[in-house]
mmCIF file of C-alpha atoms in Angstrom:
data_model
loop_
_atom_site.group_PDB
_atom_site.id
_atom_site.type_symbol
_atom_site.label_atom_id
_atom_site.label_comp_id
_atom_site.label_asym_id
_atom_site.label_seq_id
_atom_site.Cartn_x
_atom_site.Cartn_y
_atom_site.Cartn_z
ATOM 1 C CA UNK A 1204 7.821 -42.170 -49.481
ATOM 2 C CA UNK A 1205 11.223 -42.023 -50.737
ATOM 3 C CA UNK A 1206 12.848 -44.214 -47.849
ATOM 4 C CA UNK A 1207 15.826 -42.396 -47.003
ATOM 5 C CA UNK A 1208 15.707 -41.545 -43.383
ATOM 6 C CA UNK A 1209 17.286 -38.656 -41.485
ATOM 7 C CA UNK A 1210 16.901 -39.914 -37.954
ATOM 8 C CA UNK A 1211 14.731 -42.019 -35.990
ATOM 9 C CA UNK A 1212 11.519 -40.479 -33.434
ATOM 10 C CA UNK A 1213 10.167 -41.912 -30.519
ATOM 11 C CA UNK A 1214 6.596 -42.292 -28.963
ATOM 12 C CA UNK A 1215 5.634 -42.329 -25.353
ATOM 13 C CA UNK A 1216 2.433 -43.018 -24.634
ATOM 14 C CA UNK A 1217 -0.188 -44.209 -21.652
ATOM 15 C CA UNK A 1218 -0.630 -47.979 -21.623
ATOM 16 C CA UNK A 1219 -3.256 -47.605 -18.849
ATOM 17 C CA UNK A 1220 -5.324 -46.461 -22.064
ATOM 18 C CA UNK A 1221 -4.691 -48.470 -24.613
ATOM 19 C CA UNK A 1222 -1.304 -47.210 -25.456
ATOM 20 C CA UNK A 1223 1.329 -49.399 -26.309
ATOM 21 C CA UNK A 1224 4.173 -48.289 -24.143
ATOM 22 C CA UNK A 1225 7.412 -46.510 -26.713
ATOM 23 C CA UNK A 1226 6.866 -46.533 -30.359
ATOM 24 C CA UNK A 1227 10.079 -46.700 -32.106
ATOM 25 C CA UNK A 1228 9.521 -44.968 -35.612
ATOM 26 C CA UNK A 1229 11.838 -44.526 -38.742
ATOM 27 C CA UNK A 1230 11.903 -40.540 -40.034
ATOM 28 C CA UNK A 1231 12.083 -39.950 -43.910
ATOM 29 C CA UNK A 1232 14.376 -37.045 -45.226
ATOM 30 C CA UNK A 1233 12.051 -35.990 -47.723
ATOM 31 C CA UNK A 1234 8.429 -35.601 -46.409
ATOM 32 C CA UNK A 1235 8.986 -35.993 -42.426
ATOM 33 C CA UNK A 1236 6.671 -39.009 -42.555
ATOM 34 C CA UNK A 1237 6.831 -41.549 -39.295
ATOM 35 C CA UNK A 1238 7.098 -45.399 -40.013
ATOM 36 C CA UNK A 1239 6.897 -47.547 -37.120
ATOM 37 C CA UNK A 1240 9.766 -49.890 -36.499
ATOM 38 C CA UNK A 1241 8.509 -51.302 -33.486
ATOM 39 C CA UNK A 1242 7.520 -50.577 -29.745
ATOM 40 C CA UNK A 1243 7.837 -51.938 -26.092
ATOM 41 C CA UNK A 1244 5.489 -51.889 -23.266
ATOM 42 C CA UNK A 1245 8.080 -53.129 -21.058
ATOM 43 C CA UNK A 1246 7.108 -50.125 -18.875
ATOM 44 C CA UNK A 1247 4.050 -48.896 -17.653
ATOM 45 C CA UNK A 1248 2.569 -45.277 -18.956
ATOM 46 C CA UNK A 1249 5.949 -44.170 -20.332
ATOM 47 C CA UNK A 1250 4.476 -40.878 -20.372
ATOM 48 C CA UNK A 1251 7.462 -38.791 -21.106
ATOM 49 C CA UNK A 1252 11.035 -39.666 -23.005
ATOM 50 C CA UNK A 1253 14.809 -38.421 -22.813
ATOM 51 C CA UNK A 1254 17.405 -39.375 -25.121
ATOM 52 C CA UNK A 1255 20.889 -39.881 -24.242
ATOM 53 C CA UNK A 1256 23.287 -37.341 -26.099
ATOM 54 C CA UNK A 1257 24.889 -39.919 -28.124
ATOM 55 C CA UNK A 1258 21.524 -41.625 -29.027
ATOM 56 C CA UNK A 1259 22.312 -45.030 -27.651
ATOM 57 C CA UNK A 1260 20.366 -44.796 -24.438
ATOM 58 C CA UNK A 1261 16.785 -43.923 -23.860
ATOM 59 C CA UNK A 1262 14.849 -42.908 -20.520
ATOM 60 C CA UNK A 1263 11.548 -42.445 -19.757
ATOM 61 C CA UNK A 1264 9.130 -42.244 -16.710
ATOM 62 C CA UNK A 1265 6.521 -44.689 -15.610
ATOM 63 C CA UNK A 1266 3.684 -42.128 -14.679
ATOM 64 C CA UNK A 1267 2.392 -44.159 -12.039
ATOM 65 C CA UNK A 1268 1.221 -43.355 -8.432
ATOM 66 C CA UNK A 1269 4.889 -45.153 -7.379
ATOM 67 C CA UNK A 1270 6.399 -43.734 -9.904
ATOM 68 C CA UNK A 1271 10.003 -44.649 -11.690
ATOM 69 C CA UNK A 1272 11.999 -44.283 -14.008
ATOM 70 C CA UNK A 1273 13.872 -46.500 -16.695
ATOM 71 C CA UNK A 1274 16.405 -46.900 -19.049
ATOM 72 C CA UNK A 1275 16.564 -48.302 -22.285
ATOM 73 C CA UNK A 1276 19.199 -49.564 -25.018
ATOM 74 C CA UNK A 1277 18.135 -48.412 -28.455
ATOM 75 C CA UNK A 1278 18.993 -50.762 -31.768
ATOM 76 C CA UNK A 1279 21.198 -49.956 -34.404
ATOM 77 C CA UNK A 1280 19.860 -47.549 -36.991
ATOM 78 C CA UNK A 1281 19.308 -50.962 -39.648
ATOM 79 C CA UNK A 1282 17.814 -53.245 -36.668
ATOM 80 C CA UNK A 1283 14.778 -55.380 -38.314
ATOM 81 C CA UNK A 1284 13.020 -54.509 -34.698
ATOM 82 C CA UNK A 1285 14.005 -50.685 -33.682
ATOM 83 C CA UNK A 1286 11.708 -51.025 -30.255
ATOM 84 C CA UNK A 1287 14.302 -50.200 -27.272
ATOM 85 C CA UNK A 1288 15.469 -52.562 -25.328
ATOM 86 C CA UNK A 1289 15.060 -52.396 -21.189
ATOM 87 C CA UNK A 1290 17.909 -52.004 -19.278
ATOM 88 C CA UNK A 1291 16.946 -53.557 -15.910
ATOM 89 C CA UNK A 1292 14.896 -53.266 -13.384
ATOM 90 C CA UNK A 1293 12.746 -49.599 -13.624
ATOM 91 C CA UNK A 1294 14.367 -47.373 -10.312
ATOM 92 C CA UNK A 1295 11.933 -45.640 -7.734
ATOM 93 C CA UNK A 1296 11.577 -42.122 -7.684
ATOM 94 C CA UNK A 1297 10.650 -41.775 -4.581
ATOM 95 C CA UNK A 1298 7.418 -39.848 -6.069
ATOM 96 C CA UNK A 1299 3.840 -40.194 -7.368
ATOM 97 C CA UNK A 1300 3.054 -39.930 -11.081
ATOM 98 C CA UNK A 1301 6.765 -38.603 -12.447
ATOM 99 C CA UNK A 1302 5.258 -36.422 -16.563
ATOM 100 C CA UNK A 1303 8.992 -35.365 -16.811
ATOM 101 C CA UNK A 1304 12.400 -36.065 -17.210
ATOM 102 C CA UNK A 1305 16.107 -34.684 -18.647
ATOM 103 C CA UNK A 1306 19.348 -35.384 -18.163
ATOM 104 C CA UNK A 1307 21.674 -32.543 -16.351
ATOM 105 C CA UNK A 1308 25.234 -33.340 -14.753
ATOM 106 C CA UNK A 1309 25.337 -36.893 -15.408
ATOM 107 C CA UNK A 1310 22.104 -37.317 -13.563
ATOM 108 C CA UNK A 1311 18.509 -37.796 -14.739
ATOM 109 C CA UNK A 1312 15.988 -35.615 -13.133
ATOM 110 C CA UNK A 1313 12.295 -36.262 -12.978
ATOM 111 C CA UNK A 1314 9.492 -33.552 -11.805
ATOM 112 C CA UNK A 1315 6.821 -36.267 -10.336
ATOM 113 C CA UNK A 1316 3.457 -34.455 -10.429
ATOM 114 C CA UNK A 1317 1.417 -36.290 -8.186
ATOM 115 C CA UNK A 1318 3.748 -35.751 -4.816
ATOM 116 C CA UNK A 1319 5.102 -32.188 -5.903
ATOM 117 C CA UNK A 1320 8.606 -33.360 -5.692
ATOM 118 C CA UNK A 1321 11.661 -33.597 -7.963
ATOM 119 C CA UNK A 1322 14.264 -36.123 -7.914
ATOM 120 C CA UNK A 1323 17.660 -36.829 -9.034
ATOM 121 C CA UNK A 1324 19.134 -40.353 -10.211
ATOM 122 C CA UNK A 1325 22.856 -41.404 -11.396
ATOM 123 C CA UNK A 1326 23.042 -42.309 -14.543
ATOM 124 C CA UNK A 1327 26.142 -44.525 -14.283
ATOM 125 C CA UNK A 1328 28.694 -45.305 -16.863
ATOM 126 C CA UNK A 1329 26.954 -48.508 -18.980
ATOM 127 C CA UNK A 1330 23.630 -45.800 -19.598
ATOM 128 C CA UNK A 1331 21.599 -47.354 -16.414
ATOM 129 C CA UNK A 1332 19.808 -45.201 -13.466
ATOM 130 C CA UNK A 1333 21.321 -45.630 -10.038
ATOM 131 C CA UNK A 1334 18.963 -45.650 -6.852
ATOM 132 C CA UNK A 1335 17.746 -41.784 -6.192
ATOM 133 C CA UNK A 1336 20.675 -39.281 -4.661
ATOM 134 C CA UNK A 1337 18.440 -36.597 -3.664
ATOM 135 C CA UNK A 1338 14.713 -35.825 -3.871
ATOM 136 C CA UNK A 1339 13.767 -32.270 -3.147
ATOM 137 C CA UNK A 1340 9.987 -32.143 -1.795
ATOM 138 C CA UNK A 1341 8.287 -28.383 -2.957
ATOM 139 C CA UNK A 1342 5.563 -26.869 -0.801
ATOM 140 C CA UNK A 1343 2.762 -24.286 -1.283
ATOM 141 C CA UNK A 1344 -0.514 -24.375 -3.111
ATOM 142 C CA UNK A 1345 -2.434 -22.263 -5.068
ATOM 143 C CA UNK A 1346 -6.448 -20.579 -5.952
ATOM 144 C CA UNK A 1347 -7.590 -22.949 -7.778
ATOM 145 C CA UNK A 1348 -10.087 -25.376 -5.616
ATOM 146 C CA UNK A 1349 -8.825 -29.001 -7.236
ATOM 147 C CA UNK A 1350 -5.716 -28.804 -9.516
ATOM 148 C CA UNK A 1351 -4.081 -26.802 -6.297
ATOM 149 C CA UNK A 1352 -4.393 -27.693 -3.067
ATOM 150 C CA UNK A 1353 -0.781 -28.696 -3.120
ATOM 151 C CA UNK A 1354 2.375 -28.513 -5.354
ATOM 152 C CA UNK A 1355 2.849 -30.312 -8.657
ATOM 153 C CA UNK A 1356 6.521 -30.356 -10.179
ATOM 154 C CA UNK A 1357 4.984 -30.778 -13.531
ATOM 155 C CA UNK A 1358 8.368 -30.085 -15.473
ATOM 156 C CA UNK A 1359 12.445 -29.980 -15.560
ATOM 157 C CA UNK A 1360 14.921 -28.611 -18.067
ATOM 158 C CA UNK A 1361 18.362 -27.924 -17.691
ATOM 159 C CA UNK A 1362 19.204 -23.862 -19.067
ATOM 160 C CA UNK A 1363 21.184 -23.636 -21.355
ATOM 161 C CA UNK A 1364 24.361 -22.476 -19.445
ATOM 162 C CA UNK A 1365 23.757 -25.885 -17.764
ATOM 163 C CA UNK A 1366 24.781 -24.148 -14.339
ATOM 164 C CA UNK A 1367 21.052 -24.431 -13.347
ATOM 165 C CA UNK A 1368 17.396 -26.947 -13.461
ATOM 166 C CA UNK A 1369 14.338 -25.071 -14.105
ATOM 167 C CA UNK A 1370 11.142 -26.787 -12.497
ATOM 168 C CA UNK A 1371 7.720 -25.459 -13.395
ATOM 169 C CA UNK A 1372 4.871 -26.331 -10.945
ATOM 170 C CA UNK A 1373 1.234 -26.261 -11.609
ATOM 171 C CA UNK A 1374 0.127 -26.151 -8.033
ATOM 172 C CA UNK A 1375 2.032 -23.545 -6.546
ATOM 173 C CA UNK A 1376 2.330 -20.952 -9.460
ATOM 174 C CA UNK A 1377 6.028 -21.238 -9.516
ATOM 175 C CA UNK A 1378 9.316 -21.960 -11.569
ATOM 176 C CA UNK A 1379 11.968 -23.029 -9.141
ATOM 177 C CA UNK A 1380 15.550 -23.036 -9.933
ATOM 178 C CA UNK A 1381 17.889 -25.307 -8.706
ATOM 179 C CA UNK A 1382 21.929 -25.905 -8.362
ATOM 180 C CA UNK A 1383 22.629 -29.929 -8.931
ATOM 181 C CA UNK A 1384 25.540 -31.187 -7.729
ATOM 182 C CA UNK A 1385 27.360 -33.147 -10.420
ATOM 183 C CA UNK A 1386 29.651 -34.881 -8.239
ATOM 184 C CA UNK A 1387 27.645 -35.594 -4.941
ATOM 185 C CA UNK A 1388 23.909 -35.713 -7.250
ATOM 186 C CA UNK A 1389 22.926 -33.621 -4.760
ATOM 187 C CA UNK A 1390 19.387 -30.975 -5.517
ATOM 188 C CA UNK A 1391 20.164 -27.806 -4.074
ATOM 189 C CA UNK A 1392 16.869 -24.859 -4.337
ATOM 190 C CA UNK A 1393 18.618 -21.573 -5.608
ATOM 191 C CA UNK A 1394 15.566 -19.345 -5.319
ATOM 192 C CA UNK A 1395 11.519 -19.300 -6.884
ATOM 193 C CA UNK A 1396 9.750 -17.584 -9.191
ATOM 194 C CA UNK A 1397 6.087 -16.264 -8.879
ATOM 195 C CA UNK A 1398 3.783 -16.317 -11.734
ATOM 196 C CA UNK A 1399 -0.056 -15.147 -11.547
ATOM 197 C CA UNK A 1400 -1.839 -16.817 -9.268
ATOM 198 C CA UNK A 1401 -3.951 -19.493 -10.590
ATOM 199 C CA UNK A 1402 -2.162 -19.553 -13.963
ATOM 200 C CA UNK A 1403 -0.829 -23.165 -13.498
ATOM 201 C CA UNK A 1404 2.760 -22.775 -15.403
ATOM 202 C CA UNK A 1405 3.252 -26.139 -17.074
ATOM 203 C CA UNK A 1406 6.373 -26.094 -19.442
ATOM 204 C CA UNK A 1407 9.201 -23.717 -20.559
ATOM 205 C CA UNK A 1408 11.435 -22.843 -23.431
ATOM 206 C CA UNK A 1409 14.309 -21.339 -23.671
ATOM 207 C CA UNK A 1410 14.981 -18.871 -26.182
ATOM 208 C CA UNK A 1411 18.133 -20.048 -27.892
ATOM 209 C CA UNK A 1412 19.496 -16.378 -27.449
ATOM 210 C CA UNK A 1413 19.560 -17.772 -23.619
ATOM 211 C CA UNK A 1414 18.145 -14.738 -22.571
ATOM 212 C CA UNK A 1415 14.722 -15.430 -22.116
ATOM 213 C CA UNK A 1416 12.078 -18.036 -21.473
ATOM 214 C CA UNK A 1417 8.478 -18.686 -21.972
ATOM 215 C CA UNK A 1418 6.602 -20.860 -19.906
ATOM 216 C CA UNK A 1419 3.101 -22.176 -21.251
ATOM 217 C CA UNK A 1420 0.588 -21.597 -18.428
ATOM 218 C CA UNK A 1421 -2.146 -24.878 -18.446
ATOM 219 C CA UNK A 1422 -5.271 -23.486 -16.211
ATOM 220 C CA UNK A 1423 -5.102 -20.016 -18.095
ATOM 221 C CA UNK A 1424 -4.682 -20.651 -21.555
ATOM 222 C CA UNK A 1425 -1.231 -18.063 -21.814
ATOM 223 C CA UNK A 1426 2.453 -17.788 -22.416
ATOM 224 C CA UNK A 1427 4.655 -15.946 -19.926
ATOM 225 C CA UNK A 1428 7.731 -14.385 -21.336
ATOM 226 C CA UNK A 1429 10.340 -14.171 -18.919
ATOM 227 C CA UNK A 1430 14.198 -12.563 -18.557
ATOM 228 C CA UNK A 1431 16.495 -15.113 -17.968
ATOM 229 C CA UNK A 1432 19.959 -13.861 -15.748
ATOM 230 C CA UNK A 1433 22.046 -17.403 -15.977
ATOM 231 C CA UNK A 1434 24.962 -15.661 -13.990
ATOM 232 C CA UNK A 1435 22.681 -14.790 -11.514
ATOM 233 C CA UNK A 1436 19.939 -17.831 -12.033
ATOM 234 C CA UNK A 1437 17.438 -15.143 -11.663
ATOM 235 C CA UNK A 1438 13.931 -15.654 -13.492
ATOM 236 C CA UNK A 1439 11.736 -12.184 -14.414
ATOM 237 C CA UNK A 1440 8.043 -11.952 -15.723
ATOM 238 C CA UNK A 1441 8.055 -9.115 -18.321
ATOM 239 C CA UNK A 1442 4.776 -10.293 -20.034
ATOM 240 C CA UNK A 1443 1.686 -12.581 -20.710
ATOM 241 C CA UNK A 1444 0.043 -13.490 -24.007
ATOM 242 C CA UNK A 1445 -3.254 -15.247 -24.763
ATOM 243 C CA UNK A 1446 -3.281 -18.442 -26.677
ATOM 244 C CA UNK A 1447 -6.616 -18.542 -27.959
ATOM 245 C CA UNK A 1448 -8.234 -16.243 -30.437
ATOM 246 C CA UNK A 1449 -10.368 -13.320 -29.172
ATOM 247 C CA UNK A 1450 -13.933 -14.805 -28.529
ATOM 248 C CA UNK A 1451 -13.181 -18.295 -28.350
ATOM 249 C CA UNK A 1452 -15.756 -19.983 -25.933
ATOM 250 C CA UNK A 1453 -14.140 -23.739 -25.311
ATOM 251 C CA UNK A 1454 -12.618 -24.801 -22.186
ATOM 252 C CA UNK A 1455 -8.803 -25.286 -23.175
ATOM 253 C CA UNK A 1456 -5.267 -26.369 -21.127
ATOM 254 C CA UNK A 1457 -2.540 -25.603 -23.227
ATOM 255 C CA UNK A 1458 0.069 -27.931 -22.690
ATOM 256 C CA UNK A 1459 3.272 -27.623 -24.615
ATOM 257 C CA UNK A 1460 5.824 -24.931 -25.585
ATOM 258 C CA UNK A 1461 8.584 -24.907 -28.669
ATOM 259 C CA UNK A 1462 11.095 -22.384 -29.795
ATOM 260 C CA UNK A 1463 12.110 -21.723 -33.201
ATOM 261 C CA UNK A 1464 15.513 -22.734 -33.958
ATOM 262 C CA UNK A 1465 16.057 -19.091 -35.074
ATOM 263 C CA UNK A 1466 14.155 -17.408 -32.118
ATOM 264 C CA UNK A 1467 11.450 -15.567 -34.416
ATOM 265 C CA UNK A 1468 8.378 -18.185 -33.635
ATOM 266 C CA UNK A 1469 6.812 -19.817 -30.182
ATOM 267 C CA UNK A 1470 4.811 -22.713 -30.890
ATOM 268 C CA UNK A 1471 2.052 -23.691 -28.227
ATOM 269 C CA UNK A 1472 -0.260 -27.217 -28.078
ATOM 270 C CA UNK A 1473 -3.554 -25.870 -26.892
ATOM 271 C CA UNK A 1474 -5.744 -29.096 -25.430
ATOM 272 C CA UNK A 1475 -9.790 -28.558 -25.552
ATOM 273 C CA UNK A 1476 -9.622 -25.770 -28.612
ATOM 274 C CA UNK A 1477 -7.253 -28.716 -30.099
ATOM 275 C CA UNK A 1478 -5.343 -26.250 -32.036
ATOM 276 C CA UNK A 1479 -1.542 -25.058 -32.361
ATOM 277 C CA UNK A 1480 -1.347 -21.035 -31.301
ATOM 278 C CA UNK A 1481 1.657 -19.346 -33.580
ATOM 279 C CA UNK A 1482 3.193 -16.371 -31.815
ATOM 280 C CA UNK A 1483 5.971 -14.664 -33.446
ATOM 281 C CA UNK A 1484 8.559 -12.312 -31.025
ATOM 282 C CA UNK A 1485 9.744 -9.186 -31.635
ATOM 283 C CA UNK A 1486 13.733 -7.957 -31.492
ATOM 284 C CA UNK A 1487 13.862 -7.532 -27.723
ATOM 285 C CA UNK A 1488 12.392 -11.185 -27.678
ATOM 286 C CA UNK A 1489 10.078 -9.979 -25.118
ATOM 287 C CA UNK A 1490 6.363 -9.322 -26.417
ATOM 288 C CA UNK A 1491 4.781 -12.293 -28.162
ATOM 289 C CA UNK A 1492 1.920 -11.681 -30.573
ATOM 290 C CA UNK A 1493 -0.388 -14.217 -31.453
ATOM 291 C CA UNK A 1494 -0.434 -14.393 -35.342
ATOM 292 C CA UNK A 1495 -2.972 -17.289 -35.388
ATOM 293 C CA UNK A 1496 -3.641 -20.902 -34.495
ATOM 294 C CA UNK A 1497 -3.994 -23.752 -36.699
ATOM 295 C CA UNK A 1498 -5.870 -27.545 -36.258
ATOM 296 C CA UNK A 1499 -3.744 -30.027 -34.229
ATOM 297 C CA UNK A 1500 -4.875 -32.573 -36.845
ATOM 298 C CA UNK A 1501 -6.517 -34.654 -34.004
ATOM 299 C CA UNK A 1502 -7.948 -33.980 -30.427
ATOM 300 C CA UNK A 1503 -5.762 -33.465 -27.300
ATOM 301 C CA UNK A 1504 -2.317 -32.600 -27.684
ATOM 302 C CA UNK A 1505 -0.612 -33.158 -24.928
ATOM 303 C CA UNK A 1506 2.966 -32.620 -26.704
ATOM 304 C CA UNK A 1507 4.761 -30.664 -29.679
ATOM 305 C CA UNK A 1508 8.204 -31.266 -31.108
ATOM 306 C CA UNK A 1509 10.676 -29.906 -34.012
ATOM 307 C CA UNK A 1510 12.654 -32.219 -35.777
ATOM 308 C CA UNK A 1511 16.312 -32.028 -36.134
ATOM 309 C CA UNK A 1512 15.961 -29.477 -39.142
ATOM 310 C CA UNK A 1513 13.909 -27.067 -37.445
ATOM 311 C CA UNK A 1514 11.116 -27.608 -40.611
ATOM 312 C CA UNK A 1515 8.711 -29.862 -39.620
ATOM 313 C CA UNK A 1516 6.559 -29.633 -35.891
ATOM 314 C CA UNK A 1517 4.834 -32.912 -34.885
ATOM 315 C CA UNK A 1518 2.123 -33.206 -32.415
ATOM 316 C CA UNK A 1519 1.667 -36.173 -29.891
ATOM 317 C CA UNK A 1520 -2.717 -36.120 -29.813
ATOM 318 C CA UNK A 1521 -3.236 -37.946 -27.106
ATOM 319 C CA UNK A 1522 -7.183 -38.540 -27.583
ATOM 320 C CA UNK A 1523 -7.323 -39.447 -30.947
ATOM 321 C CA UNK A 1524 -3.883 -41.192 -30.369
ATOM 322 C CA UNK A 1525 -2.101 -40.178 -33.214
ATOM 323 C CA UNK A 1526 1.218 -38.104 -34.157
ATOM 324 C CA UNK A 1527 0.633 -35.804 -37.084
ATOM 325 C CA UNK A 1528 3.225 -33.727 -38.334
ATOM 326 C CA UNK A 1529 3.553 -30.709 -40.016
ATOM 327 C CA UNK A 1530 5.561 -28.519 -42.598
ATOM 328 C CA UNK A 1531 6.643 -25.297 -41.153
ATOM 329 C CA UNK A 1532 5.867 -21.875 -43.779
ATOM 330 C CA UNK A 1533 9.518 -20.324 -43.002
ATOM 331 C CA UNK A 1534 8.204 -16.881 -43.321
ATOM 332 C CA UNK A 1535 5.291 -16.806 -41.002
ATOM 333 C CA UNK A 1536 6.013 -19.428 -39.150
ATOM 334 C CA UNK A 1537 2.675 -21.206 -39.592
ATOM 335 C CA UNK A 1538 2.709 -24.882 -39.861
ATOM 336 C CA UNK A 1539 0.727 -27.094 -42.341
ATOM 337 C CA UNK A 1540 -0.551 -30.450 -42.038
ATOM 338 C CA UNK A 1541 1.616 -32.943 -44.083
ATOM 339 C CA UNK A 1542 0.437 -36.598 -42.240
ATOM 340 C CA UNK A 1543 0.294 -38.596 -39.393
ATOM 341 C CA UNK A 1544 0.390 -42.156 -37.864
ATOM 342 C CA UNK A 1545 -1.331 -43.806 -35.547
ATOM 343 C CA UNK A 1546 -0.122 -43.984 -31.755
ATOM 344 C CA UNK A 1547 -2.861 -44.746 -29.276
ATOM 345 C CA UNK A 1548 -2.992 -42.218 -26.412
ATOM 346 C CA UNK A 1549 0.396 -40.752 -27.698
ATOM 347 C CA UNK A 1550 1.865 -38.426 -25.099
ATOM 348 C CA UNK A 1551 4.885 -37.454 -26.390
ATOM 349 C CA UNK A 1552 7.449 -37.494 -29.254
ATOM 350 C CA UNK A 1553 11.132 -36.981 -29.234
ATOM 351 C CA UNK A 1554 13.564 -37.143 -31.942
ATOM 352 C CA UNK A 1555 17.245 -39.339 -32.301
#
């Protein structure tokens, strides 16, 4: 390893299961190789992380059945520890077992799974989380007979107009879209989108055209292209792609979605086949083909992230709790297996 870094990546993980809360990690320029610098378990099961535009400030959730979220200070690049640094007391969400968070409007939003709700919490000038401004409860169900029998906000992203938040949610076959308020913090539900019943939409991506978006679907292994109207925060199905190869027999929940900086490739974490699908677009952006899908280089993985070059994709494998990262083949897209580092029951990795 050469030892001349390009950024800095952090780990969430589940300390219920022998995680060890956020891995801080040092990022070198030349191979993409991960080298820890530290970690916190200062909160529990920070399942899912956020970064704070200017990198000094990082959030995550505590995926608990009171769930919250919290705020952290993050070292100087040349700190002898780089593990964050909490920033008070974790705030209620007002939910059950928050997986996701971002930061729209000078807010932080979190989809909390386990009530089927989404809330909304200042982020106030100093980096920390104010007590919740609004929390907007969804409703409905869907086929399924137990991941269903009531709505779970499973994701939120801000598009990229940043007039609207996207939330995907598992139990009710759904992407909702949402107006937030940036003065008042107030969650305002703009209209919903149906997907296939029993599906189970998990995450989205938007294609950096803006036009489109593809949400990974977790109880039928498939990706759902969508339009995307920003002016009109209107949401379209146009098409539905398998993410397993034809006659593949294992059980599988796909889990995470990632665009190509260019737009040309859709990457997709595929839990149970333990494999990365490859799907490359076409012009219109709206048909996605399956070229082929490659080992995760461990077992469960729950996330997938670029780095800051758009080379390298890294996977968060949750069961064999380790991030392994990969070199991307610019021309098909393809990635290949270049190392990894142990993170027990990693859940996520973000980059800063």
């Amino acid at each position: 390893m050469s030892g001349r870094n390009d950024g800095r990546a952090f780990i969430g993980s589940f300390t219920s299961a022998g995680g060890r809360g956020i891995i801080a990690a040092a990022v070198d320029a030349e191979t993409g190789a991960l080298t820890e610098r530290g970690a916190t378990d200062a909160v529990a099961d920070p399942s899912f992380l956020a970064l704070a535009p200017d990198g000094a400030v990082l959030y995550a959730v505590s995926e608990k059945e009171e769930g919250a979220a919290a705020a952290f200070r993050v070292p100087e690049a040349d700190a002898r520890d780089g593990a964050p640094r909490l920033m008070g007391e974790p705030v209620p969400v007002r939910g059950a077992a928050p997986t996701h968070l971002t930061l729209a409007a000078g807010h932080l939003v979190t989809a909390n799974y386990g009530s089927g709700s989404v809330t909304v919490l200042p982020v106030r000038a100093d980096g920390t989380l104010g007590a919740a401004s609004a929390v907007l409860q969804h409703e409905g169900d869907g086929p399924h007979p137990d991941r269903q029998r009531g709505p779970h906000a499973h994701q939120v992203v801000a598009d990229p107009s940043g007039r609207w938040v996207l939330g995907t949610d598992l139990g009710t076959d759904s992407v909702r879209i949402c107006a937030l308020d940036a003065g008042s913090g107030e969650l305002t539900s703009h209209g919903e989108t149906a997907l296939r019943p029993g599906t189970g939409p998990r995450h989205l991506a938007f294609h950096p055209a803006g036009g489109h978006a593809y949400v990974v679907n977790e109880l039928e292994p498939t990706l759902t292209v969508c339009r995307w109207d920003a002016a009109a925060g209107l949401l379209e199905p146009v098409g539905e792609t398998p993410l397993l190869p034809d006659g593949a027999q294992v059980e599988s929940f796909a889990s995470e979605v990632v665009m190509a900086r260019d737009g040309r490739f859709v990457w997709v974490a595929n839990r149970g086949h333990d494999s990365i699908a490859v799907l490359a677009l076409d012009a219109t952006h709206e048909k996605a083909e399956l070229v082929t899908t490659v080992p995760c280089g461990g077992r469960w993985p729950r996330d997938l992230a670029l780095d800051p070059t758009g080379r390298r994709l890294y996977a968060a494998n949750e069961h064999s709790g380790d991030v392994t990262w990969f070199d991307i083949d610019t021309a098909t897209g393809i990635p290949v297996r270049a190392g990894s580092i142990e993170a027990p029951a990693a859940s996520c990795v973000i980059f800063g």
